XYZ file of C-alpha atoms in Angstrom:
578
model
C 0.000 0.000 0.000
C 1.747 3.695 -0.992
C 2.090 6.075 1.979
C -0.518 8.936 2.528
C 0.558 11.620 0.571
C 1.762 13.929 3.100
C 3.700 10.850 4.400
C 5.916 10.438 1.411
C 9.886 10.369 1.345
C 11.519 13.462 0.758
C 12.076 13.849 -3.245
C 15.630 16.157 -2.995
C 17.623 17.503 -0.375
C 16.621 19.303 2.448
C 18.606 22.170 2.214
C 16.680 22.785 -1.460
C 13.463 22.505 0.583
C 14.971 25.224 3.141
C 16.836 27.387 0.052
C 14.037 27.449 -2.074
C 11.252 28.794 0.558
C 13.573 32.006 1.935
C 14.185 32.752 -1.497
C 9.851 33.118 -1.749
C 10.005 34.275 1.646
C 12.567 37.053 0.642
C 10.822 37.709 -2.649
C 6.903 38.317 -1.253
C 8.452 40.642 1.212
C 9.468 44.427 -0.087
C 11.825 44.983 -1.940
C 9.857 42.628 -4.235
C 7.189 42.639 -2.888
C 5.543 39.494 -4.301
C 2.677 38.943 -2.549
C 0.866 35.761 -4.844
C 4.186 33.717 -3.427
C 3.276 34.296 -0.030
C 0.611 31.516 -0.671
C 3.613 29.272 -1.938
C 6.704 29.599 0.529
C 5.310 27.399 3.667
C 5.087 24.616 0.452
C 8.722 24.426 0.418
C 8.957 22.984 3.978
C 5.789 21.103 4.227
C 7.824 17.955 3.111
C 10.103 17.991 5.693
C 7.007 18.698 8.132
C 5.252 15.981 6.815
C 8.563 13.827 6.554
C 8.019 11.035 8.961
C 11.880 11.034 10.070
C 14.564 13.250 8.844
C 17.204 10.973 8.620
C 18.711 8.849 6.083
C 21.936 7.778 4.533
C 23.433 11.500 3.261
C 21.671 13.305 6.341
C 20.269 13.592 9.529
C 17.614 16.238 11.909
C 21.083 18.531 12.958
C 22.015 19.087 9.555
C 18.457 19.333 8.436
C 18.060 22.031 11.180
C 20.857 24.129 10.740
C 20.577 23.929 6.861
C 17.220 25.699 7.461
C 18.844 27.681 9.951
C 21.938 29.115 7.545
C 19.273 29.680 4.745
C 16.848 31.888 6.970
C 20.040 34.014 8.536
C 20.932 34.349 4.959
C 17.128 35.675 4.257
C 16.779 37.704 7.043
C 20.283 39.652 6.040
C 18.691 40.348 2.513
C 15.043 41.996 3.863
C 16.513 43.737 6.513
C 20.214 45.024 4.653
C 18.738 48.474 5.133
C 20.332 48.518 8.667
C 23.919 48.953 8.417
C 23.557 51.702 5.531
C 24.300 54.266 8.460
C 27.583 53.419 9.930
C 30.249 51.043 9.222
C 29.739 49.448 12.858
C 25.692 49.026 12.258
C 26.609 45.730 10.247
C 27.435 44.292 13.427
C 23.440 44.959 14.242
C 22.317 43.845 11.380
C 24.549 40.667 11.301
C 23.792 40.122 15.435
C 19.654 40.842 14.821
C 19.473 38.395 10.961
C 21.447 35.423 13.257
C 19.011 35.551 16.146
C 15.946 35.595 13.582
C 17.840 32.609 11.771
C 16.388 30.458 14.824
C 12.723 30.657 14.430
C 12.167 28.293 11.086
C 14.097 25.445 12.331
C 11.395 26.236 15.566
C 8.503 26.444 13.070
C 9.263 22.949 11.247
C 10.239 21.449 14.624
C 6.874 22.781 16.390
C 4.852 21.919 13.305
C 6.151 18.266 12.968
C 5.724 18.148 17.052
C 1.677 18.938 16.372
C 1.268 17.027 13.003
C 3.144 13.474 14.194
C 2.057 13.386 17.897
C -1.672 15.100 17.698
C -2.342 13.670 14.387
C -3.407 17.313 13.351
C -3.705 17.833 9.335
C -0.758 18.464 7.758
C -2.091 22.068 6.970
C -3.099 23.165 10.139
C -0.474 21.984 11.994
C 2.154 24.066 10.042
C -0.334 27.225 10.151
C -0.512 26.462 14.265
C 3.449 26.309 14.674
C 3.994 29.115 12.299
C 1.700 31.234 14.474
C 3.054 30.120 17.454
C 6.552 30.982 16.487
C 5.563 34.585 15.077
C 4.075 34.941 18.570
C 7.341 34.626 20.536
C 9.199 36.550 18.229
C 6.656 39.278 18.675
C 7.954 38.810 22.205
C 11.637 37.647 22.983
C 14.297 40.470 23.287
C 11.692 42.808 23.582
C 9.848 41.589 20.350
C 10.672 41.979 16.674
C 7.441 41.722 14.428
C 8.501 43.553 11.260
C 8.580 40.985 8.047
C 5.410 38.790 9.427
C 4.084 36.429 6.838
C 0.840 38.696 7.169
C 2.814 41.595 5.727
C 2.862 40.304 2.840
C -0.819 40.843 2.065
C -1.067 44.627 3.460
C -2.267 45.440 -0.572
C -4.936 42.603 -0.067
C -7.445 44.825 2.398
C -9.895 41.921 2.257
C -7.622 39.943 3.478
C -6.341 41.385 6.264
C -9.282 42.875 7.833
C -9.320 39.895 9.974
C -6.782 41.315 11.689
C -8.859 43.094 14.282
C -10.050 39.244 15.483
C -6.907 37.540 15.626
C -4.168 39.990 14.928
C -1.931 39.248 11.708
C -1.102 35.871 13.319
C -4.729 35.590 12.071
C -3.776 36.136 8.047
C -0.388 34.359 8.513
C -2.810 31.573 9.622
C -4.946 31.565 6.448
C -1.760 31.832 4.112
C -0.017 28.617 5.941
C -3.016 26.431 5.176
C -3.813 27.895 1.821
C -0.077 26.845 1.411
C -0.366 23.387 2.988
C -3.544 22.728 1.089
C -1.841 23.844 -2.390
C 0.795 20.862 -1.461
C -1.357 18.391 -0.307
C -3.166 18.617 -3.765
C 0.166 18.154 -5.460
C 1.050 15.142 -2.957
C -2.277 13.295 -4.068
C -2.234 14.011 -7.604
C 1.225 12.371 -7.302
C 0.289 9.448 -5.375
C -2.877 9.110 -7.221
C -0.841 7.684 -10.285
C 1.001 5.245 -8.752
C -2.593 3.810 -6.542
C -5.893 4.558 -6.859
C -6.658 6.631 -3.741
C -9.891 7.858 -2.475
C -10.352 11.497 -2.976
C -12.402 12.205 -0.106
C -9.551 13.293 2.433
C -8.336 15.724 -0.079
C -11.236 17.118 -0.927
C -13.050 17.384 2.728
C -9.839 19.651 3.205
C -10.213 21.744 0.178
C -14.363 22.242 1.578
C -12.603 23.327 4.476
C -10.733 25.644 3.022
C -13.267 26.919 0.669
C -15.296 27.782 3.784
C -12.210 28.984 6.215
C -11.637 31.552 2.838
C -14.632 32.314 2.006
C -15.965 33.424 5.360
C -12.350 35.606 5.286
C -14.273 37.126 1.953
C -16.990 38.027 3.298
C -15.952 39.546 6.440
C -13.375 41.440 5.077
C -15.732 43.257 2.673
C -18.377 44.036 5.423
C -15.858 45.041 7.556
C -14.719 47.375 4.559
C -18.284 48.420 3.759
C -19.204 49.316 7.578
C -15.745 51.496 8.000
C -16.523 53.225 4.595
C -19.992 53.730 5.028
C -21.034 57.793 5.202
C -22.358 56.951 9.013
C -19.130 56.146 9.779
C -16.913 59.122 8.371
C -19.188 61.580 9.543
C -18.263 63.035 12.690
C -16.161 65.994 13.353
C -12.755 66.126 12.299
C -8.897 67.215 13.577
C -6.788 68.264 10.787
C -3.113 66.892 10.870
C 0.015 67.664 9.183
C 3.097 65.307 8.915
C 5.588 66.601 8.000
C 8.697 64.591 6.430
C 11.702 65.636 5.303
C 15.204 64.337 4.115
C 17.630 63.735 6.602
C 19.663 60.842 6.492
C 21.679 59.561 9.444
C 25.273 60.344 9.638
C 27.583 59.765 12.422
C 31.773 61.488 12.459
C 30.982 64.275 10.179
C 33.158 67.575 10.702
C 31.521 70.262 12.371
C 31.172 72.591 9.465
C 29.285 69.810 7.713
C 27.253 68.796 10.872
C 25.929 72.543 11.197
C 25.203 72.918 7.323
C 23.466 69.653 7.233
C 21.597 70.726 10.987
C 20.726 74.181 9.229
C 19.526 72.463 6.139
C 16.839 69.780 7.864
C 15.548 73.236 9.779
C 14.514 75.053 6.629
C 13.227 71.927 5.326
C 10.878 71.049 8.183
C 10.152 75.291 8.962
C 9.454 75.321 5.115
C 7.187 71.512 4.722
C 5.223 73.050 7.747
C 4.661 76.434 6.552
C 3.041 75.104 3.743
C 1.400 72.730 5.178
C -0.023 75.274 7.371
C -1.092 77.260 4.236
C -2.797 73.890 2.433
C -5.251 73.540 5.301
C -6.952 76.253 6.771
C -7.100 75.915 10.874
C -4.719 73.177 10.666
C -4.877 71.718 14.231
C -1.484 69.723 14.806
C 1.723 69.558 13.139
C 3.644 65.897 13.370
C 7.682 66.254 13.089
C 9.381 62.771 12.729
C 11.697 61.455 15.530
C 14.959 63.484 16.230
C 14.100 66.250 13.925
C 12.755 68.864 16.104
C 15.372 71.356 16.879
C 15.678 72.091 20.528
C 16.426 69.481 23.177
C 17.808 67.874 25.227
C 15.173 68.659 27.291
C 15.364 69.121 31.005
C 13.386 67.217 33.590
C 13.529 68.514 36.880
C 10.290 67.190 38.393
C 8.107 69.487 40.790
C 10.749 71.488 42.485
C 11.577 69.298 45.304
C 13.702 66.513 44.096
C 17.382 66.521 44.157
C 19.255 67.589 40.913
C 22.025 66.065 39.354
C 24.164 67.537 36.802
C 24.810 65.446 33.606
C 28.316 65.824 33.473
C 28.656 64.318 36.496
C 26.265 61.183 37.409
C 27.732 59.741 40.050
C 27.759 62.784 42.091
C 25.613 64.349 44.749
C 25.664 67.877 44.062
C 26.400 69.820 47.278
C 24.946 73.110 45.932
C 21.435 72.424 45.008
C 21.063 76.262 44.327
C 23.440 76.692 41.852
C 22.263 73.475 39.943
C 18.738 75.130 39.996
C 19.695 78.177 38.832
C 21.426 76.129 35.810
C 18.798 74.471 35.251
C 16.585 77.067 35.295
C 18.558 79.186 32.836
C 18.088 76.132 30.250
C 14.766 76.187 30.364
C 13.944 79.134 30.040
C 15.926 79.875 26.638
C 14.246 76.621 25.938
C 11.082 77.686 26.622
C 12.052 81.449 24.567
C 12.921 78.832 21.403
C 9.461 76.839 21.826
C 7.397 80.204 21.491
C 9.777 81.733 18.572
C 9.689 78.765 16.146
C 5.873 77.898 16.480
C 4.908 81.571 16.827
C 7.133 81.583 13.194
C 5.703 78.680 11.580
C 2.257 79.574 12.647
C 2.913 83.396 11.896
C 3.601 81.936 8.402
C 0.299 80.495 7.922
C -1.241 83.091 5.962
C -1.187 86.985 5.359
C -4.088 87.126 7.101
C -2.736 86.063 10.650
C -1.586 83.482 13.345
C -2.653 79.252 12.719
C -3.361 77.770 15.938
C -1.478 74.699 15.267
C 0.270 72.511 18.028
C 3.231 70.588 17.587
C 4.439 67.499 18.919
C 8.153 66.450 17.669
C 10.691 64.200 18.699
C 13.612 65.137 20.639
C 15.354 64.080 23.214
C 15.565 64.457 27.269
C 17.420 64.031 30.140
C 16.382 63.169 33.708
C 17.941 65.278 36.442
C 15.656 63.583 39.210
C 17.688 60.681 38.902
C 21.394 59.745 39.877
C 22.332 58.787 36.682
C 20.620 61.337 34.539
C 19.549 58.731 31.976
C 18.556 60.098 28.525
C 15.422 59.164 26.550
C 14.537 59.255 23.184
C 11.417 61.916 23.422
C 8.135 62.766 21.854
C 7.660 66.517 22.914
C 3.970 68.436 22.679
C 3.571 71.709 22.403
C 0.954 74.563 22.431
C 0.445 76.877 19.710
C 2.139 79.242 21.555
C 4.981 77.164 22.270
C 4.242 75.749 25.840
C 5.512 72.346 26.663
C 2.316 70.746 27.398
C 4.309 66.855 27.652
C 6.430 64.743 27.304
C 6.441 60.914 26.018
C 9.944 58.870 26.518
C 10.126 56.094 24.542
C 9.330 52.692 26.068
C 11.155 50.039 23.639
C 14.566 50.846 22.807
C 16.088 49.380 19.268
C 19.117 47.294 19.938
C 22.485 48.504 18.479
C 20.714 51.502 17.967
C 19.920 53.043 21.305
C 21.228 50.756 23.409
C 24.074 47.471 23.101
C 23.558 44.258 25.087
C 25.196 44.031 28.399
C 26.306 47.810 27.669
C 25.775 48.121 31.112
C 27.865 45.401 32.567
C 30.540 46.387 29.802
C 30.312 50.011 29.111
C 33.266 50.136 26.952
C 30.795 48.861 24.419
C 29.730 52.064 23.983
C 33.296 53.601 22.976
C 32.925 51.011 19.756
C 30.041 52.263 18.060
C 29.167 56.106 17.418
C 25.570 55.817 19.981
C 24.860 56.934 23.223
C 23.364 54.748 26.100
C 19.406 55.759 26.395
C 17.035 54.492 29.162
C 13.688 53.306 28.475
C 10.597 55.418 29.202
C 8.108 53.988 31.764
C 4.426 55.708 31.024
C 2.683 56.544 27.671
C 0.789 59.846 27.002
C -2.084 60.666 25.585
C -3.342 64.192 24.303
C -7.009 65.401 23.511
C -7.889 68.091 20.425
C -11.305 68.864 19.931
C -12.409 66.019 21.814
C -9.859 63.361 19.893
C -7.889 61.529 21.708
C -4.336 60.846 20.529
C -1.670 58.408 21.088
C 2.201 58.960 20.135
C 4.678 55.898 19.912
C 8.545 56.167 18.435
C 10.455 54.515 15.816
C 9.724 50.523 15.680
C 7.703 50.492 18.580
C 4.921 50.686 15.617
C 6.017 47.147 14.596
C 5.763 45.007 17.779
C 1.235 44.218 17.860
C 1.461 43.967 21.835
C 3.183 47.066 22.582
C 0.670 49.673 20.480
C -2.257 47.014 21.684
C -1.059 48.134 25.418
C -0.853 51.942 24.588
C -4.032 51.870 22.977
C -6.008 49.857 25.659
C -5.758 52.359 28.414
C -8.459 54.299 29.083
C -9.004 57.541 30.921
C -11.334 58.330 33.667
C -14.325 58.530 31.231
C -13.250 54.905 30.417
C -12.134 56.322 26.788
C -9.204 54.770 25.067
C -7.502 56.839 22.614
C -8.666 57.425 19.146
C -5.476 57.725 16.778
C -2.437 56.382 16.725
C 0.982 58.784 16.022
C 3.899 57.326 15.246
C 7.136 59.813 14.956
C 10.045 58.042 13.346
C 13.598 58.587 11.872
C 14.129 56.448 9.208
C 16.851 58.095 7.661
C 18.882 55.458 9.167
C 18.261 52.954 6.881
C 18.887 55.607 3.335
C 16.107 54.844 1.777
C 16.066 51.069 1.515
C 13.135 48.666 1.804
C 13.187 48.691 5.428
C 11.089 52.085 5.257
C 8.368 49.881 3.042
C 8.403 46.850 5.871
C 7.863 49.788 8.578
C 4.961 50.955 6.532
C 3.802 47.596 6.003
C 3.824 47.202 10.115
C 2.044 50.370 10.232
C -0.666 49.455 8.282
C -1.275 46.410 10.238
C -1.158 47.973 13.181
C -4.050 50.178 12.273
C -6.426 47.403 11.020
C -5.905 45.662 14.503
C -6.931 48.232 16.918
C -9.411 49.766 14.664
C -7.955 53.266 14.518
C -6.318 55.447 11.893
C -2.877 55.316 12.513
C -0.621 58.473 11.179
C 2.962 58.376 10.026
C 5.525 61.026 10.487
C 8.708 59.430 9.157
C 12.127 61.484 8.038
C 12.976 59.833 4.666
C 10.086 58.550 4.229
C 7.134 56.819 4.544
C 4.814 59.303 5.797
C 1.855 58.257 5.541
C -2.449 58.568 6.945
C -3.483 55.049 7.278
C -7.156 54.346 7.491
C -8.697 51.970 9.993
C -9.140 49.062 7.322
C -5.412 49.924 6.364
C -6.083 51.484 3.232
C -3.171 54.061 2.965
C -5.051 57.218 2.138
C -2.358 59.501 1.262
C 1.558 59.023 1.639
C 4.736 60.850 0.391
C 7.280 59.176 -1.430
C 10.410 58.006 -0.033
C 13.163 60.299 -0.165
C 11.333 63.433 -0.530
C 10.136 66.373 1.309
C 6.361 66.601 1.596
C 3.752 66.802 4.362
C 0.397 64.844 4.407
C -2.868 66.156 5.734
C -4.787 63.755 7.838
C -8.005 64.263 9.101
C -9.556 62.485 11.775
C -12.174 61.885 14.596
C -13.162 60.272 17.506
C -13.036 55.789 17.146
C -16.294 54.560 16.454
C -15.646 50.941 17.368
C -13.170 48.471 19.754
C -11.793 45.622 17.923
C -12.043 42.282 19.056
C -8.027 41.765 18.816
C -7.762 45.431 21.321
C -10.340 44.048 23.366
C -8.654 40.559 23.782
C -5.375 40.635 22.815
C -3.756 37.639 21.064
C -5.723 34.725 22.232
C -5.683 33.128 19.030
C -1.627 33.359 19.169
C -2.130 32.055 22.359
C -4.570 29.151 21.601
C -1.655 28.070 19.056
C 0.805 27.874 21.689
C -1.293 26.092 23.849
C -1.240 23.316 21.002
C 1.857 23.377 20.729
C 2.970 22.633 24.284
C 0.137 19.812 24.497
C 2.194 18.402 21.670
C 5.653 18.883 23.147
C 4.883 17.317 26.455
C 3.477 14.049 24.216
C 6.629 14.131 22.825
C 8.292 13.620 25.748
C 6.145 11.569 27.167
C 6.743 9.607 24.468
C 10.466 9.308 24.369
C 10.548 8.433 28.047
C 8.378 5.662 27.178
C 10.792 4.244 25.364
C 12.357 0.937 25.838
C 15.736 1.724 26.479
């Protein structure tokens, strides 16, 4: 009697199974940006899922294993080569971050052939359960890196993806693993079918499956696109917001001359982008400048008066003359606060002929924290009134490795003499600011890319039990020149938006500024690598998703399955006869 279909002998090497899939992987992702082949890459390693044992005469699991392993470093350092365009020493990032992701598809294939050979799962479902299970801890270890999901891949597909606010983009990565399982299984009958004469009723129970599994993701996704584009829904009174983006990119060693030109040059640009954004929309209400680029910082925290102040240049120690650091302090601020009022009183002087805009500002800067003996600095989100009043701060909560902070830096701070970046602590609270009744909420750089962070931001709620209505994110992208990294942020963006149910805006230096709707249809965007400004209007949230509600109980029903299948496993092998 032949073996099932899915049970079948692996046809060529395994390290042609493992090449073959990054290369799809790498290809559905931007640059490319392929998405059809999404549906194909989890093929490539269904055999050696389905693969009752992985060893025979020319191989065995450990090569197997790190074959896959090599192959997804090597695919991981092609999406993400964006990252060492900045500095010579940023390869060492973006070598350190593409051999930790290198780790998760040998997890996948091991977690799905756990579930498939010990819970007898389908072949198809148990590769869609351990892929979900591994994008879930990646979302989470180290802080959590979700940028290049399998559900990224589909942000063009809005159908698609609109199941998002159930299940997250685990959800779609989900629906692409079976459709991808499914596709193979077909091929693994059709094969078998001419050497026996198989019944067809397995395979095509799975394909009704299917058909019903994608077919109810049809039809949601266009209601859900129909209710969020429906006239009921846009009408309610609107805030008016410009982003603002200009082109910056990130240098590090550059003579002073150069550094002042190039500091003088991203002022005009951003003065100028605002301006006429200002002039585009009458009564603009906000202006959004991307991380780093507004002009005056660091800023000062000194708390309510009463704390003990420490002087930055010297952390360690207690300051015996508490008046004279006041009065230092003090003397900051205020030309600080004489800087605030001059630009925006500018910029919204500039408005118009006819007199003063009323537009706020929040941009990102930077701070540091006298209260506190070390005087860490943050990277800082900084809003202010039209009139230039600093109305708050927001320090950023998860810090980019290699890029504002090093591993162990602490325990070895010599670290920090090897690469051109500067130690910054992580922010404890979020913010939240109200215009006109609309409730925003600002997050930094690639905090927009990990589901649970922005989930947690967005599920607080204020003492009218209201959580906010829009998500901000300020970033500096000019890091990464220009590369397709600034397409996988967007891409993270626009996920982001469709799970929490809540227009998401972009304020990104290089590029990809962008007003994302709440079914993640990008509404209007500027290119990359070129000044612009977007204007985004937008009101109060008319709904709470399921996924902001809940959080990623789906991801964690998958892992659940997976650990029921692990401890069979070794149940198993102590079972056996020694």
């Amino acid at each position: 009697m032949a073996p099932k279909p899915e049970e079948s002998q692996l046809r060529f090497a395994p390290i042609a199974y493992a090449f073959t899939g990054n290369l799809l992987l790498y290809a559905c992702l931007p640059p490319l940006g392929l998405s059809w082949l999404a549906w194909l890459t989890p093929c490539c390693w269904l055999p050696l899922i389905a693969s009752p044992g992985l060893s025979n005469a020319k191989t065995n699991p450990r090569r197997v294993y790190f074959g896959l392993y090599v192959t997804h470093v090597l695919c991981w350092l092609a999406l993400l080569q964006g990252m060492r365009l900045a500095h010579w020493t940023t390869y060492f990032g973006w070598a350190a971050l593409s051999f930790y992701l290198g780790i998760y598809l040998p997890l996948f294939v091991f977690t799905a052939r756990t579930i498939h050979h010990q819970l007898k799962i389908p072949l198809a479902y148990a590769a869609a359960t351990g892929w979900v299970c591994v994008e879930w801890i990646r979302g989470y270890v180290i802080s959590g890196f979700s940028m290049g999901s399998l559900s990224h891949s589909q942000t063009g597909q809005l159908w698609l993806i609109q199941i998002s606010d159930l299940g997250g983009g685990f959800a779609v990565s989900f629906i692409l693993v079976v459709g991808a399982g499914l596709l193979y299984q077909i091929n693994s009958f059709l094969q078998a079918r001419k050497e026996s004469n198989r019944s067809c009723r397995p395979i095509a129970l799975e394909v009704f499956c299917f058909a019903v599994l994608l077919g109810g993701t049809y039809v949601y996704g266009v209601a859900r696109l129909e209710a969020f584009n429906s006239p009921i829904a846009q009408d309610q009174p609107a805030v008016s917001v410009g982003l603002i983006q200009g082109v910056t990119y990130t240098e590090f060693e550059l003579p002073y001359k150069k550094f002042m030109e190039k500091e003088q040059e991203k002022q005009r640009t951003y003065n100028d982008q605002s301006i006429r954004a200002l002039g585009a929309e009458t009564g603009l209400d906000l202006l959004v400048w991307p991380e780093s680029m507004y002009p005056i910082g660091p800023l000062l925290v000194t708390g309510n008066g009463a704390e003990h102040l420490h002087v930055p240049a010297q952390p360690d120690q207690v300051e015996e003359d508490q008046e004279s650091v006041r009065q230092w302090a003090s003397r900051v601020q205020s030309a600080q606060r004489q800087q605030h009022s001059e630009l925006l009183n500018y910029l919204n002087g500039n408005q118009d002929e006819s007199g003063l805009g009323k537009a706020m500002l929040i941009g990102g800067t930077s701070a540091v924290d006298l209260t506190k003996a070390h005087t860490p600095s943050y990277n800082t989100a900084v809003l202010l009134s039209e009139n230039g009043e600093v109305l708050d701060l927001y320090h950023k909560n998860h810090l980019v490795m290699f890029g504002e902070y090093i591993p162990l830096g602490e325990v070895f701070p010599a670290l920090y003499g090897l690469l051109p970046i500067s130690a910054l602590a992580p922010g404890t609270s979020d913010i939240r600011f109200e215009i006109d009744g609309v409730q925003f909420s600002p997050n930094i750089c690639f905090e927009s890319t990990v589901p649970h962070r922005i989930r947690k931001m967005m599920n607080t709620v204020d003492a009218n039990q209201r959580r906010p209505d829009v998500m901000l994110n300020l970033t500096n992208d000019g890091w990464f020149w220009g590369s397709s990294m600034l397409d996988l942020h967007l891409r993270s963006n626009v996920m982001r938006a469709v799970e929490m149910r809540r227009p998401n805006l972009v304020a990104a230096n290089t590029g990809i500024s962008a007003w994302i709707s709440t079914t993640g249809e990008i509404l209007s965007s500027v290119e990359k690598k070129e000044a612009g400004f977007v204007i985004a209007k937008v009101g109060r949230s008319v709904t709470d998703s399921f996924y902001l509600n809940n959080g990623d109980l789906f991801a964690i029903l998958c892992g659940l399955i997976a650990l029921v299948s692990l401890g069979k496993s070794l149940v198993s092998q102590t079972r056996k006869p020694t």
